[in-house]
PDB file of C-alpha atoms in Angstrom:
ATOM      1  CA  UNK A   1      15.897 -25.990   9.659  1.00 40.00           C
ATOM      2  CA  UNK A   2      12.455 -27.520   8.714  1.00 48.00           C
ATOM      3  CA  UNK A   3      10.720 -27.328   5.330  1.00 44.00           C
ATOM      4  CA  UNK A   4       8.223 -24.821   6.709  1.00 46.00           C
ATOM      5  CA  UNK A   5      11.041 -22.498   7.857  1.00 47.00           C
ATOM      6  CA  UNK A   6      12.915 -22.787   4.516  1.00 47.00           C
ATOM      7  CA  UNK A   7       9.758 -21.968   2.458  1.00 50.00           C
ATOM      8  CA  UNK A   8       8.650 -19.083   4.719  1.00 57.00           C
ATOM      9  CA  UNK A   9       9.421 -15.699   3.167  1.00 56.00           C
ATOM     10  CA  UNK A  10      11.640 -13.249   5.151  1.00 59.00           C
ATOM     11  CA  UNK A  11       9.886 -10.260   6.749  1.00 76.00           C
ATOM     12  CA  UNK A  12       9.376  -7.381   4.380  1.00 86.00           C
ATOM     13  CA  UNK A  13      11.732  -4.576   4.526  1.00 87.00           C
ATOM     14  CA  UNK A  14      10.718  -1.563   6.717  1.00 90.00           C
ATOM     15  CA  UNK A  15       9.454   1.605   4.885  1.00 92.00           C
ATOM     16  CA  UNK A  16      11.772   4.531   4.238  1.00 91.00           C
ATOM     17  CA  UNK A  17      10.028   7.181   6.417  1.00 92.00           C
ATOM     18  CA  UNK A  18      10.413  10.800   5.342  1.00 93.00           C
ATOM     19  CA  UNK A  19       9.273  13.740   7.363  1.00 93.00           C
ATOM     20  CA  UNK A  20       6.321  14.413   5.084  1.00 93.00           C
ATOM     21  CA  UNK A  21       5.114  10.739   5.362  1.00 94.00           C
ATOM     22  CA  UNK A  22       5.823  10.019   8.873  1.00 96.00           C
ATOM     23  CA  UNK A  23       2.068  10.306   9.957  1.00 96.00           C
ATOM     24  CA  UNK A  24       1.279   7.824   7.233  1.00 97.00           C
ATOM     25  CA  UNK A  25       3.658   5.034   8.650  1.00 96.00           C
ATOM     26  CA  UNK A  26       2.753   5.879  12.134  1.00 96.00           C
ATOM     27  CA  UNK A  27      -0.776   5.127  11.388  1.00 97.00           C
ATOM     28  CA  UNK A  28       0.173   2.026   9.211  1.00 96.00           C
ATOM     29  CA  UNK A  29       1.946   0.508  12.202  1.00 95.00           C
ATOM     30  CA  UNK A  30      -1.366   0.556  14.152  1.00 95.00           C
ATOM     31  CA  UNK A  31      -3.149  -0.990  11.150  1.00 96.00           C
ATOM     32  CA  UNK A  32      -4.762   2.300  10.091  1.00 97.00           C
ATOM     33  CA  UNK A  33      -4.975   3.455   6.530  1.00 98.00           C
ATOM     34  CA  UNK A  34      -4.982   7.244   6.197  1.00 98.00           C
ATOM     35  CA  UNK A  35      -4.145  10.167   3.860  1.00 97.00           C
ATOM     36  CA  UNK A  36      -3.892  13.937   3.868  1.00 97.00           C
ATOM     37  CA  UNK A  37      -6.895  15.890   2.561  1.00 97.00           C
ATOM     38  CA  UNK A  38      -6.641  19.579   2.005  1.00 97.00           C
ATOM     39  CA  UNK A  39      -8.474  21.618   4.596  1.00 96.00           C
ATOM     40  CA  UNK A  40      -8.924  24.424   2.127  1.00 97.00           C
ATOM     41  CA  UNK A  41     -10.173  22.600  -1.015  1.00 97.00           C
ATOM     42  CA  UNK A  42     -10.850  19.019   0.086  1.00 96.00           C
ATOM     43  CA  UNK A  43      -8.663  17.209  -2.428  1.00 96.00           C
ATOM     44  CA  UNK A  44      -6.625  14.435  -1.210  1.00 96.00           C
ATOM     45  CA  UNK A  45      -2.762  14.584  -1.108  1.00 91.00           C
ATOM     46  CA  UNK A  46      -1.187  11.242  -2.003  1.00 90.00           C
ATOM     47  CA  UNK A  47       1.785  10.614  -1.853  1.00 91.00           C
ATOM     48  CA  UNK A  48       1.915  12.905   1.329  1.00 93.00           C
ATOM     49  CA  UNK A  49       3.460  16.425   0.605  1.00 93.00           C
ATOM     50  CA  UNK A  50       3.564  19.677   2.310  1.00 93.00           C
ATOM     51  CA  UNK A  51       1.445  21.663  -0.146  1.00 95.00           C
ATOM     52  CA  UNK A  52      -1.744  20.944  -1.864  1.00 96.00           C
ATOM     53  CA  UNK A  53      -1.135  20.291  -5.617  1.00 93.00           C
ATOM     54  CA  UNK A  54      -4.670  21.856  -6.446  1.00 95.00           C
ATOM     55  CA  UNK A  55      -4.823  25.172  -4.416  1.00 97.00           C
ATOM     56  CA  UNK A  56      -1.404  25.280  -2.813  1.00 97.00           C
ATOM     57  CA  UNK A  57      -2.688  25.335   0.725  1.00 97.00           C
ATOM     58  CA  UNK A  58      -0.337  24.345   3.427  1.00 96.00           C
ATOM     59  CA  UNK A  59      -2.795  22.902   6.045  1.00 94.00           C
ATOM     60  CA  UNK A  60      -3.743  19.258   5.519  1.00 95.00           C
ATOM     61  CA  UNK A  61      -5.909  17.232   7.712  1.00 97.00           C
ATOM     62  CA  UNK A  62      -5.305  13.496   8.312  1.00 97.00           C
ATOM     63  CA  UNK A  63      -8.376  11.381   7.425  1.00 97.00           C
ATOM     64  CA  UNK A  64      -9.026   7.704   7.212  1.00 98.00           C
ATOM     65  CA  UNK A  65      -9.497   6.038   3.794  1.00 97.00           C
ATOM     66  CA  UNK A  66     -12.060   3.393   3.008  1.00 96.00           C
ATOM     67  CA  UNK A  67      -9.219   0.864   2.055  1.00 97.00           C
ATOM     68  CA  UNK A  68     -11.335  -0.310  -0.882  1.00 97.00           C
ATOM     69  CA  UNK A  69     -10.407   0.229  -4.437  1.00 98.00           C
ATOM     70  CA  UNK A  70      -9.639  -1.467  -7.834  1.00 98.00           C
ATOM     71  CA  UNK A  71      -6.503  -2.821  -9.461  1.00 98.00           C
ATOM     72  CA  UNK A  72      -5.612  -0.185 -12.116  1.00 98.00           C
ATOM     73  CA  UNK A  73      -2.410  -1.838 -13.396  1.00 97.00           C
ATOM     74  CA  UNK A  74      -0.034  -4.507 -12.299  1.00 97.00           C
ATOM     75  CA  UNK A  75       3.302  -6.286 -12.890  1.00 94.00           C
ATOM     76  CA  UNK A  76       5.435  -9.044 -11.379  1.00 93.00           C
ATOM     77  CA  UNK A  77       9.025  -7.882 -11.205  1.00 89.00           C
ATOM     78  CA  UNK A  78      11.438 -10.930 -11.754  1.00 83.00           C
ATOM     79  CA  UNK A  79      15.028  -9.567 -11.198  1.00 81.00           C
ATOM     80  CA  UNK A  80      16.579  -8.683  -8.739  1.00 83.00           C
ATOM     81  CA  UNK A  81      14.740 -11.145  -6.425  1.00 81.00           C
ATOM     82  CA  UNK A  82      12.563  -9.200  -3.968  1.00 81.00           C
ATOM     83  CA  UNK A  83      13.672  -9.308  -0.385  1.00 76.00           C
ATOM     84  CA  UNK A  84      10.963 -10.678   2.003  1.00 74.00           C
ATOM     85  CA  UNK A  85       9.120 -12.700  -0.633  1.00 79.00           C
ATOM     86  CA  UNK A  86       9.284 -16.401  -1.454  1.00 79.00           C
ATOM     87  CA  UNK A  87       8.291 -15.774  -5.102  1.00 83.00           C
ATOM     88  CA  UNK A  88       8.215 -12.637  -7.115  1.00 87.00           C
ATOM     89  CA  UNK A  89       5.400 -10.242  -5.510  1.00 91.00           C
ATOM     90  CA  UNK A  90       2.471  -8.725  -7.635  1.00 94.00           C
ATOM     91  CA  UNK A  91       2.995  -4.998  -7.712  1.00 95.00           C
ATOM     92  CA  UNK A  92      -0.156  -3.028  -8.465  1.00 97.00           C
ATOM     93  CA  UNK A  93      -1.383   0.518  -8.889  1.00 98.00           C
ATOM     94  CA  UNK A  94      -4.592   0.594  -6.826  1.00 98.00           C
ATOM     95  CA  UNK A  95      -7.202   3.199  -7.513  1.00 98.00           C
ATOM     96  CA  UNK A  96      -8.870   3.893  -4.188  1.00 98.00           C
ATOM     97  CA  UNK A  97     -12.518   4.866  -3.832  1.00 97.00           C
ATOM     98  CA  UNK A  98     -11.472   8.375  -2.749  1.00 96.00           C
ATOM     99  CA  UNK A  99      -9.831   8.810  -6.302  1.00 95.00           C
ATOM    100  CA  UNK A 100      -6.124   8.460  -5.274  1.00 95.00           C
ATOM    101  CA  UNK A 101      -3.701   5.816  -6.495  1.00 96.00           C
ATOM    102  CA  UNK A 102      -1.213   3.821  -4.357  1.00 96.00           C
ATOM    103  CA  UNK A 103       1.496   1.467  -5.516  1.00 96.00           C
ATOM    104  CA  UNK A 104       1.401  -1.598  -3.316  1.00 96.00           C
ATOM    105  CA  UNK A 105       1.411  -5.451  -3.397  1.00 95.00           C
ATOM    106  CA  UNK A 106      -1.730  -7.687  -4.123  1.00 96.00           C
ATOM    107  CA  UNK A 107      -1.558 -10.744  -1.898  1.00 94.00           C
ATOM    108  CA  UNK A 108      -3.677 -13.946  -2.242  1.00 91.00           C
ATOM    109  CA  UNK A 109      -4.023 -14.027  -6.013  1.00 92.00           C
ATOM    110  CA  UNK A 110      -1.690 -15.865  -8.437  1.00 92.00           C
ATOM    111  CA  UNK A 111      -0.283 -13.593 -10.991  1.00 94.00           C
ATOM    112  CA  UNK A 112      -1.924 -15.439 -13.759  1.00 94.00           C
ATOM    113  CA  UNK A 113      -5.424 -14.702 -12.159  1.00 95.00           C
ATOM    114  CA  UNK A 114      -4.782 -11.004 -11.693  1.00 96.00           C
ATOM    115  CA  UNK A 115      -7.077  -8.625 -13.591  1.00 96.00           C
ATOM    116  CA  UNK A 116      -7.300  -4.856 -14.101  1.00 97.00           C
ATOM    117  CA  UNK A 117     -10.527  -3.807 -12.392  1.00 97.00           C
ATOM    118  CA  UNK A 118     -10.229  -6.577  -9.772  1.00 97.00           C
ATOM    119  CA  UNK A 119     -11.870  -5.180  -6.429  1.00 97.00           C
ATOM    120  CA  UNK A 120      -9.411  -5.152  -3.516  1.00 98.00           C
ATOM    121  CA  UNK A 121      -9.225  -4.091   0.164  1.00 97.00           C
ATOM    122  CA  UNK A 122      -6.417  -3.006   2.350  1.00 98.00           C
ATOM    123  CA  UNK A 123      -4.680  -5.266   4.726  1.00 96.00           C
ATOM    124  CA  UNK A 124      -1.361  -4.907   6.531  1.00 96.00           C
ATOM    125  CA  UNK A 125       1.819  -6.920   6.388  1.00 93.00           C
ATOM    126  CA  UNK A 126       4.511  -6.969   9.137  1.00 92.00           C
ATOM    127  CA  UNK A 127       8.026  -5.664   8.376  1.00 91.00           C
ATOM    128  CA  UNK A 128      11.356  -6.797   9.881  1.00 89.00           C
ATOM    129  CA  UNK A 129      11.443  -4.168  12.588  1.00 89.00           C
ATOM    130  CA  UNK A 130       7.789  -4.626  13.775  1.00 87.00           C
ATOM    131  CA  UNK A 131       6.221  -2.006  11.537  1.00 92.00           C
ATOM    132  CA  UNK A 132       3.376  -2.672   9.021  1.00 94.00           C
ATOM    133  CA  UNK A 133       2.899  -1.756   5.483  1.00 95.00           C
ATOM    134  CA  UNK A 134      -0.360  -1.691   3.494  1.00 97.00           C
ATOM    135  CA  UNK A 135      -1.060  -4.503   1.103  1.00 96.00           C
ATOM    136  CA  UNK A 136      -4.176  -5.448  -0.765  1.00 97.00           C
ATOM    137  CA  UNK A 137      -6.244  -8.610  -0.986  1.00 96.00           C
ATOM    138  CA  UNK A 138      -9.072  -9.476  -3.240  1.00 96.00           C
ATOM    139  CA  UNK A 139     -12.235  -8.065  -1.645  1.00 93.00           C
ATOM    140  CA  UNK A 140     -14.125 -11.379  -1.996  1.00 70.00           C
ATOM    141  CA  UNK A 141     -11.444 -13.250   0.114  1.00 53.00           C
ATOM    142  CA  UNK A 142     -11.897 -10.940   3.163  1.00 48.00           C
TER     143      UNK A 142
END
């Protein structure tokens, strides 16, 4: 095994796909970042769920998200070692332009340089079984 192969992280784990979130992961596998929006009141549903938390309507529409947002909060978990990462990942809550928050990873920034309020954009990282998961990168690096 070469040095490059030894230092290369294992692919990320596949997402756990529930019936309510299947549409999200199907779109992510194609590099599309989407969410549910209530067809009655227009509020976003994230994470995906069968009923609107605002008006209790049951009919969502699937809409594309801008993929742009800001880091709201972040951590770097140390233990146990994260599968699929060469070093502990940056786990962040991202507040999207649409007003919803998502927990994801921020790639391309050393932990010491992370800042709340940092502008980020969505990207996608491959998983073990050929799917993709949304991750974020600093907006100025894209």
